[in-house]
Short mmCIF file of C-alpha atoms in Angstrom, two decimals:
data_model
loop_
_atom_site.label_atom_id
_atom_site.label_comp_id
_atom_site.label_asym_id
_atom_site.label_seq_id
_atom_site.Cartn_x
_atom_site.Cartn_y
_atom_site.Cartn_z
CA UNK A 820 140.69 13.64 226.61
CA UNK A 821 142.78 13.72 224.10
CA UNK A 822 146.09 12.95 224.62
CA UNK A 823 149.14 14.02 222.49
CA UNK A 824 151.71 12.11 220.93
CA UNK A 825 155.36 12.34 221.65
CA UNK A 826 157.64 13.88 218.82
CA UNK A 827 160.04 10.81 218.77
CA UNK A 828 156.82 8.67 218.15
CA UNK A 829 156.21 9.73 214.63
CA UNK A 830 158.57 7.58 212.84
CA UNK A 831 157.16 4.65 214.53
CA UNK A 832 153.41 5.31 213.46
CA UNK A 833 155.29 5.58 209.80
CA UNK A 834 156.49 2.40 210.25
CA UNK A 835 153.40 0.91 211.77
CA UNK A 836 151.51 2.16 208.10
CA UNK A 837 153.81 0.69 205.41
CA UNK A 838 153.91 -2.51 206.83
CA UNK A 839 150.25 -2.66 207.25
CA UNK A 840 150.15 -1.03 203.72
CA UNK A 841 152.84 -3.78 202.54
CA UNK A 842 150.29 -6.44 204.47
CA UNK A 843 147.45 -5.45 202.38
CA UNK A 844 149.08 -5.25 199.32
CA UNK A 845 150.18 -8.55 199.63
CA UNK A 846 146.64 -10.07 201.06
CA UNK A 847 144.95 -8.50 198.55
CA UNK A 848 147.31 -9.36 194.99
CA UNK A 849 145.68 -11.95 193.05
CA UNK A 850 147.31 -15.30 192.91
CA UNK A 851 148.99 -15.86 189.10
CA UNK A 852 147.05 -17.69 186.74
CA UNK A 853 148.87 -21.25 185.96
CA UNK A 854 148.21 -21.63 181.99
CA UNK A 855 147.89 -25.62 180.28
CA UNK A 856 151.21 -25.47 180.25
CA UNK A 857 152.26 -24.81 183.85
CA UNK A 858 149.75 -27.65 184.45
CA UNK A 859 150.21 -29.83 182.32
CA UNK A 860 151.91 -33.79 184.09
CA UNK A 861 155.47 -33.44 183.43
CA UNK A 862 155.60 -37.15 183.27
CA UNK A 863 152.93 -37.78 180.03
CA UNK A 864 152.86 -36.77 176.45
CA UNK A 865 150.05 -34.40 176.52
CA UNK A 866 150.77 -32.35 173.47
CA UNK A 867 147.88 -33.69 171.10
CA UNK A 868 145.78 -33.38 174.04
CA UNK A 869 142.96 -29.51 174.68
CA UNK A 870 142.30 -31.24 178.22
CA UNK A 871 142.08 -28.22 181.37
CA UNK A 872 144.32 -29.94 183.16
CA UNK A 873 144.32 -27.00 185.41
CA UNK A 874 141.20 -28.68 186.37
CA UNK A 875 142.19 -32.55 188.27
CA UNK A 876 141.48 -34.79 191.19
CA UNK A 877 144.39 -36.97 190.27
CA UNK A 878 148.42 -37.26 191.04
CA UNK A 879 149.19 -38.29 187.34
CA UNK A 880 152.17 -39.70 188.42
CA UNK A 881 149.64 -42.83 188.43
CA UNK A 882 148.67 -42.32 185.34
CA UNK A 883 151.02 -45.16 182.86
CA UNK A 884 150.92 -45.29 179.32
CA UNK A 885 149.14 -48.19 177.82
CA UNK A 886 149.10 -47.02 173.73
CA UNK A 887 150.89 -44.46 173.05
CA UNK A 888 148.34 -42.90 170.56
CA UNK A 889 144.89 -41.07 171.32
CA UNK A 890 142.30 -42.93 170.28
CA UNK A 891 145.00 -45.68 168.57
CA UNK A 892 141.64 -48.58 170.23
CA UNK A 893 139.02 -46.86 168.52
CA UNK A 894 135.81 -46.29 170.26
CA UNK A 895 132.30 -47.08 167.98
CA UNK A 896 129.81 -44.05 168.43
CA UNK A 897 126.60 -45.51 166.71
CA UNK A 898 127.53 -49.44 166.20
CA UNK A 899 125.73 -51.66 163.47
CA UNK A 900 123.29 -53.76 164.38
CA UNK A 901 121.97 -57.04 164.03
CA UNK A 902 119.30 -59.77 164.46
CA UNK A 903 119.42 -62.61 167.31
CA UNK A 904 119.42 -64.80 164.05
CA UNK A 905 122.16 -63.00 162.09
CA UNK A 906 124.52 -62.93 165.42
CA UNK A 907 123.77 -66.81 166.31
CA UNK A 908 126.18 -67.31 163.07
CA UNK A 909 129.30 -66.51 164.72
CA UNK A 910 128.41 -66.56 168.18
CA UNK A 911 128.22 -69.11 170.76
CA UNK A 912 125.45 -69.83 173.59
CA UNK A 913 128.45 -69.38 175.87
CA UNK A 914 129.75 -65.95 174.18
CA UNK A 915 130.51 -63.53 177.16
CA UNK A 916 127.93 -60.12 176.14
CA UNK A 917 126.78 -57.08 178.01
CA UNK A 918 123.53 -56.64 178.52
CA UNK A 919 120.84 -54.35 179.34
CA UNK A 920 117.87 -53.14 178.26
CA UNK A 921 116.15 -49.50 178.83
CA UNK A 922 112.34 -49.53 178.53
CA UNK A 923 112.04 -52.80 176.88
CA UNK A 924 114.32 -52.16 174.41
CA UNK A 925 117.04 -55.31 174.62
CA UNK A 926 120.87 -54.60 172.77
CA UNK A 927 123.30 -57.40 173.54
CA UNK A 928 127.16 -55.61 173.20
CA UNK A 929 129.59 -59.02 172.28
CA UNK A 930 133.08 -59.01 174.50
CA UNK A 931 134.72 -60.60 171.03
CA UNK A 932 133.75 -56.58 169.67
CA UNK A 933 135.11 -54.65 172.56
CA UNK A 934 137.92 -56.30 173.19
CA UNK A 935 139.22 -54.61 170.71
CA UNK A 936 137.42 -51.68 170.34
CA UNK A 937 136.23 -51.04 174.98
CA UNK A 938 133.50 -48.56 174.11
CA UNK A 939 130.56 -48.82 173.21
CA UNK A 940 128.70 -44.74 171.94
CA UNK A 941 125.08 -45.90 171.44
CA UNK A 942 121.62 -45.09 172.19
CA UNK A 943 119.05 -46.92 173.50
CA UNK A 944 115.91 -46.24 173.85
CA UNK A 945 115.98 -42.13 174.32
CA UNK A 946 119.62 -42.94 176.91
CA UNK A 947 123.15 -42.16 175.34
CA UNK A 948 125.08 -45.10 176.70
CA UNK A 949 128.77 -45.35 176.59
CA UNK A 950 129.75 -49.27 177.01
CA UNK A 951 132.28 -50.49 178.38
CA UNK A 952 134.87 -53.13 178.86
CA UNK A 953 138.20 -52.95 180.00
CA UNK A 954 139.89 -56.50 179.44
CA UNK A 955 143.58 -55.13 181.26
CA UNK A 956 140.45 -54.99 184.68
CA UNK A 957 137.72 -57.41 182.59
CA UNK A 958 135.64 -54.35 183.93
CA UNK A 959 132.50 -54.31 181.22
CA UNK A 960 130.23 -51.14 183.18
CA UNK A 961 127.72 -48.96 181.64
CA UNK A 962 126.93 -45.47 181.67
CA UNK A 963 124.83 -42.73 181.23
CA UNK A 964 126.66 -40.43 178.45
CA UNK A 965 124.85 -36.97 179.43
CA UNK A 966 126.71 -34.64 181.66
CA UNK A 967 124.92 -31.27 182.48
CA UNK A 968 122.10 -32.26 179.64
CA UNK A 969 125.40 -32.91 177.28
CA UNK A 970 125.66 -36.17 175.45
CA UNK A 971 129.46 -36.89 174.88
CA UNK A 972 131.23 -39.39 172.78
CA UNK A 973 134.14 -41.35 174.12
CA UNK A 974 137.04 -43.00 173.52
CA UNK A 975 139.90 -44.14 174.22
CA UNK A 976 142.56 -42.04 175.87
CA UNK A 977 145.64 -45.01 175.44
CA UNK A 978 146.12 -44.26 179.65
CA UNK A 979 146.01 -46.91 181.90
CA UNK A 980 145.53 -45.73 185.98
CA UNK A 981 145.48 -48.69 187.85
CA UNK A 982 145.99 -50.81 184.78
CA UNK A 983 142.08 -49.31 183.97
CA UNK A 984 141.54 -47.84 181.00
CA UNK A 985 141.48 -43.78 180.81
CA UNK A 986 138.07 -42.68 179.23
CA UNK A 987 138.17 -39.43 177.09
CA UNK A 988 134.78 -37.43 176.28
CA UNK A 989 135.65 -35.82 172.49
CA UNK A 990 133.78 -32.48 173.62
CA UNK A 991 136.08 -31.15 176.22
CA UNK A 992 139.09 -34.19 176.56
CA UNK A 993 138.27 -34.02 180.49
CA UNK A 994 139.54 -38.36 181.25
CA UNK A 995 137.69 -40.87 182.70
CA UNK A 996 138.20 -43.54 184.70
CA UNK A 997 136.46 -46.55 183.62
CA UNK A 998 136.34 -48.44 186.49
CA UNK A 999 134.39 -45.88 188.77
CA UNK A 1000 133.17 -43.44 185.89
CA UNK A 1001 134.34 -40.95 188.36
CA UNK A 1002 136.17 -37.32 185.60
CA UNK A 1003 140.08 -37.08 186.56
CA UNK A 1004 141.25 -34.42 184.94
CA UNK A 1005 139.32 -31.66 182.76
CA UNK A 1006 136.63 -29.49 182.69
CA UNK A 1007 134.05 -32.35 184.05
CA UNK A 1008 136.76 -33.67 186.92
CA UNK A 1009 135.07 -34.81 190.49
CA UNK A 1010 131.76 -35.76 188.43
CA UNK A 1011 131.09 -39.21 188.35
CA UNK A 1012 128.61 -40.46 185.15
CA UNK A 1013 125.42 -42.16 185.99
CA UNK A 1014 125.79 -45.84 186.01
CA UNK A 1015 123.63 -47.84 184.13
CA UNK A 1016 122.38 -51.10 184.86
CA UNK A 1017 123.40 -53.80 182.52
CA UNK A 1018 124.69 -57.63 183.23
CA UNK A 1019 127.80 -59.86 181.65
CA UNK A 1020 125.56 -62.53 180.96
CA UNK A 1021 125.31 -65.59 177.64
CA UNK A 1022 124.85 -64.66 174.53
CA UNK A 1023 122.26 -67.86 174.79
CA UNK A 1024 120.60 -66.62 177.56
CA UNK A 1025 120.43 -62.87 175.91
CA UNK A 1026 118.87 -64.98 172.79
CA UNK A 1027 116.01 -67.16 174.78
CA UNK A 1028 115.44 -64.33 176.82
CA UNK A 1029 114.86 -61.22 173.92
CA UNK A 1030 114.36 -62.74 170.66
CA UNK A 1031 113.73 -59.48 169.12
CA UNK A 1032 116.37 -57.81 171.01
CA UNK A 1033 119.12 -56.60 168.85
CA UNK A 1034 122.68 -57.44 168.55
CA UNK A 1035 126.42 -55.22 168.28
CA UNK A 1036 127.68 -56.09 164.06
CA UNK A 1037 130.69 -56.73 163.74
CA UNK A 1038 130.05 -54.15 160.38
CA UNK A 1039 132.80 -51.74 163.10
CA UNK A 1040 134.67 -50.74 159.75
CA UNK A 1041 137.30 -52.46 160.99
CA UNK A 1042 139.33 -54.65 160.17
CA UNK A 1043 140.23 -56.83 163.64
CA UNK A 1044 140.17 -60.45 164.55
CA UNK A 1045 136.79 -60.67 166.64
CA UNK A 1046 136.26 -63.35 168.45
CA UNK A 1047 139.74 -63.76 169.41
CA UNK A 1048 141.02 -62.30 172.83
CA UNK A 1049 144.93 -61.01 172.74
CA UNK A 1050 145.18 -61.51 175.93
CA UNK A 1051 145.01 -65.28 175.85
CA UNK A 1052 145.12 -66.43 179.49
CA UNK A 1053 145.51 -63.28 181.15
CA UNK A 1054 143.07 -64.28 183.87
CA UNK A 1055 144.99 -67.62 184.75
CA UNK A 1056 148.57 -66.16 184.38
CA UNK A 1057 151.00 -65.23 188.17
CA UNK A 1058 152.81 -63.02 188.91
CA UNK A 1059 151.87 -58.42 188.21
CA UNK A 1060 148.96 -57.90 185.78
CA UNK A 1061 150.33 -55.94 183.18
CA UNK A 1062 150.83 -51.61 183.62
CA UNK A 1063 150.15 -52.59 187.46
CA UNK A 1064 152.46 -50.26 189.47
CA UNK A 1065 150.48 -50.88 192.69
CA UNK A 1066 150.57 -53.34 195.83
CA UNK A 1067 148.04 -56.15 194.98
CA UNK A 1068 145.81 -56.93 197.76
CA UNK A 1069 146.78 -60.77 199.11
CA UNK A 1070 143.60 -61.83 200.54
CA UNK A 1071 142.50 -63.36 197.99
CA UNK A 1072 144.53 -66.39 196.14
CA UNK A 1073 145.08 -64.43 192.78
CA UNK A 1074 145.70 -60.78 191.39
CA UNK A 1075 143.42 -61.82 188.32
CA UNK A 1076 140.88 -63.74 190.07
CA UNK A 1077 136.76 -62.99 188.89
CA UNK A 1078 134.83 -61.09 191.20
CA UNK A 1079 131.63 -59.35 191.60
CA UNK A 1080 131.11 -55.90 193.38
CA UNK A 1081 129.63 -52.82 194.87
CA UNK A 1082 129.51 -50.15 196.42
CA UNK A 1083 125.86 -49.49 198.71
CA UNK A 1084 126.56 -45.86 200.34
CA UNK A 1085 130.02 -45.79 201.93
CA UNK A 1086 129.89 -49.82 202.04
CA UNK A 1087 132.28 -51.61 199.44
CA UNK A 1088 132.49 -55.38 199.15
CA UNK A 1089 133.66 -57.95 196.54
CA UNK A 1090 131.66 -61.27 196.24
CA UNK A 1091 134.62 -64.48 194.58
CA UNK A 1092 133.21 -66.31 191.53
CA UNK A 1093 134.72 -69.50 193.26
CA UNK A 1094 132.68 -68.93 196.01
CA UNK A 1095 129.78 -67.81 193.80
CA UNK A 1096 129.72 -70.82 191.46
CA UNK A 1097 129.77 -73.04 194.84
CA UNK A 1098 127.08 -71.61 196.27
CA UNK A 1099 124.95 -70.31 193.89
CA UNK A 1100 122.93 -68.17 195.57
CA UNK A 1101 124.19 -65.60 198.52
CA UNK A 1102 122.03 -63.71 201.52
CA UNK A 1103 124.22 -60.76 202.78
CA UNK A 1104 124.35 -57.94 203.54
CA UNK A 1105 126.22 -54.84 202.61
CA UNK A 1106 126.49 -52.34 205.36
CA UNK A 1107 122.83 -52.21 206.77
CA UNK A 1108 121.15 -52.92 203.24
CA UNK A 1109 120.06 -56.23 202.61
CA UNK A 1110 121.48 -58.07 199.10
CA UNK A 1111 121.17 -61.04 197.31
CA UNK A 1112 123.01 -62.55 194.76
CA UNK A 1113 122.05 -64.76 192.13
CA UNK A 1114 124.98 -66.85 190.11
CA UNK A 1115 124.24 -68.42 186.77
CA UNK A 1116 126.96 -70.48 184.74
CA UNK A 1117 126.83 -70.84 180.91
CA UNK A 1118 129.59 -67.51 180.21
CA UNK A 1119 132.74 -67.63 178.68
CA UNK A 1120 136.02 -66.21 180.15
CA UNK A 1121 137.00 -63.11 177.71
CA UNK A 1122 140.55 -63.25 178.88
CA UNK A 1123 140.80 -67.12 178.67
CA UNK A 1124 141.69 -68.82 176.07
CA UNK A 1125 142.83 -67.72 172.22
CA UNK A 1126 139.77 -68.06 171.05
CA UNK A 1127 137.07 -66.25 173.59
CA UNK A 1128 134.49 -69.73 172.68
CA UNK A 1129 136.48 -71.86 173.86
CA UNK A 1130 137.74 -70.28 177.03
CA UNK A 1131 136.78 -71.55 180.49
CA UNK A 1132 132.56 -71.28 181.64
CA UNK A 1133 132.95 -68.64 184.13
CA UNK A 1134 129.27 -67.92 184.75
CA UNK A 1135 128.18 -64.70 185.85
CA UNK A 1136 126.26 -62.90 188.62
CA UNK A 1137 123.54 -61.20 189.78
CA UNK A 1138 123.07 -58.14 192.38
CA UNK A 1139 119.82 -57.38 193.36
CA UNK A 1140 118.00 -55.44 196.48
CA UNK A 1141 116.53 -58.16 199.03
CA UNK A 1142 113.87 -56.57 200.40
CA UNK A 1143 110.10 -56.30 199.00
CA UNK A 1144 106.89 -54.38 199.10
CA UNK A 1145 109.33 -54.17 203.07
CA UNK A 1146 110.20 -57.40 203.99
CA UNK A 1147 113.38 -58.84 203.68
CA UNK A 1148 113.12 -62.51 201.78
CA UNK A 1149 115.82 -65.65 201.60
CA UNK A 1150 116.19 -67.44 199.03
CA UNK A 1151 117.86 -70.76 198.39
CA UNK A 1152 118.83 -72.27 195.21
CA UNK A 1153 116.75 -74.98 192.94
CA UNK A 1154 118.88 -77.87 192.06
CA UNK A 1155 116.89 -78.61 189.33
CA UNK A 1156 116.96 -75.43 186.97
CA UNK A 1157 118.92 -73.38 188.10
CA UNK A 1158 115.75 -70.53 189.48
CA UNK A 1159 115.72 -69.70 193.36
CA UNK A 1160 112.72 -69.60 195.84
CA UNK A 1161 112.39 -67.26 198.52
CA UNK A 1162 111.93 -68.56 202.02
CA UNK A 1163 109.63 -66.27 203.07
CA UNK A 1164 106.80 -66.84 200.59
CA UNK A 1165 108.04 -69.72 198.55
CA UNK A 1166 107.94 -67.87 195.09
CA UNK A 1167 110.10 -68.51 192.50
CA UNK A 1168 112.45 -66.71 191.00
CA UNK A 1169 115.03 -67.18 187.83
CA UNK A 1170 118.56 -65.38 188.16
CA UNK A 1171 117.53 -62.06 186.54
CA UNK A 1172 115.51 -61.43 189.74
CA UNK A 1173 112.07 -61.81 188.05
CA UNK A 1174 109.52 -63.42 190.60
CA UNK A 1175 108.29 -66.13 187.74
CA UNK A 1176 105.88 -68.16 189.99
CA UNK A 1177 104.34 -67.98 193.16
CA UNK A 1178 102.98 -65.22 195.63
CA UNK A 1179 105.30 -62.90 194.30
CA UNK A 1180 104.74 -63.95 190.81
CA UNK A 1181 105.52 -60.68 188.70
CA UNK A 1182 107.69 -59.06 191.46
CA UNK A 1183 110.95 -57.62 190.41
CA UNK A 1184 113.94 -57.46 192.78
CA UNK A 1185 115.78 -53.79 192.39
CA UNK A 1186 119.01 -53.77 190.80
CA UNK A 1187 121.95 -53.28 192.66
CA UNK A 1188 125.29 -51.66 190.86
CA UNK A 1189 127.36 -54.46 190.79
CA UNK A 1190 129.93 -55.67 187.83
CA UNK A 1191 132.72 -57.71 187.62
CA UNK A 1192 136.22 -57.22 187.52
CA UNK A 1193 139.70 -58.29 188.57
CA UNK A 1194 140.11 -58.68 191.98
CA UNK A 1195 143.43 -56.07 191.53
CA UNK A 1196 142.12 -53.35 189.80
CA UNK A 1197 138.88 -53.92 192.13
CA UNK A 1198 141.31 -53.90 195.25
CA UNK A 1199 143.16 -50.80 193.92
CA UNK A 1200 140.33 -48.12 194.06
CA UNK A 1201 138.12 -49.59 196.45
CA UNK A 1202 140.89 -50.71 199.02
CA UNK A 1203 138.58 -50.92 202.15
CA UNK A 1204 136.79 -53.51 200.86
CA UNK A 1205 135.56 -55.89 202.62
CA UNK A 1206 135.48 -59.36 200.38
CA UNK A 1207 132.31 -62.33 201.22
CA UNK A 1208 133.78 -65.73 202.96
CA UNK A 1209 137.36 -64.24 203.98
CA UNK A 1210 136.14 -60.18 206.90
#
């Protein structure tokens, strides 16, 4: 049965109607579109940047200016190469180089050159790569330059976060964190570059292992003091690292202690070089994953003496999955030749994770994406990391 409204209820109905209309109008009205000027970081001079700052995953207050000019530290694209014999005229056995091999094509990028350019955009066996080195963090990481099928060309922004190089790509001018490979601001914010396996080794080791390999040449088109380190004694200098504003993790003796560090799954772990040098081989787990770390000497510290080749021997290390054919292997160091032996089969292995003699001869341990860094930088980006020998 229909119930009649009382005459004085009309104003109430009208009020409800207008309130509802106002609510709907408020919630259906699109939010105002922010302009690039609204999104530009107030603390940085970005007038010459075309970066889409409205797409960002970073707090811009964390970013500092290291060099006032975009590209003021010039990256190198399609670097000239020379033979191992030609490079031997100016590199010593201990000269640190970033070495990588793709489809049996091997190349070395001397830190003597990357100290002054920080990024080499290259292509190896059809794979576009960015070979990167941040001197202030001692971080050497190699990336695949392809994002959504497009090969990007990377430059040095002049900006730093946690003292680490911020790269930019010249196609979209997205800002990228060198230590992690993550897009910070721009079209590719939140995207991670794929990592390409590489290792810092001595040039002598590269020459012996890859006699037909190629080496980045000093013919870069720039006039720089290649072979010298403008941050002399930086890796033994006490106090706060340059342009680092964060808290330093006190678990190690110095902020600039050298570590080899990696992430597997959700677990991060760092291995101090002082311990690696003493033990030479470490059998361990990162999370639930069995790994082994092999140490080898014969690499000068790029951030030690003013002349890189005169610096102390810091050595190098590589990390590998310790499982072969479903069996976890445990390794011991051999004192006579720098090789290693697994306890399970007695096979002999070199520092590159290759079985060179014994039952497993010809086998190759799978590489773990582990790279050298200064401790303060790794800990700043991964504060929950474990430290071997300290946790």
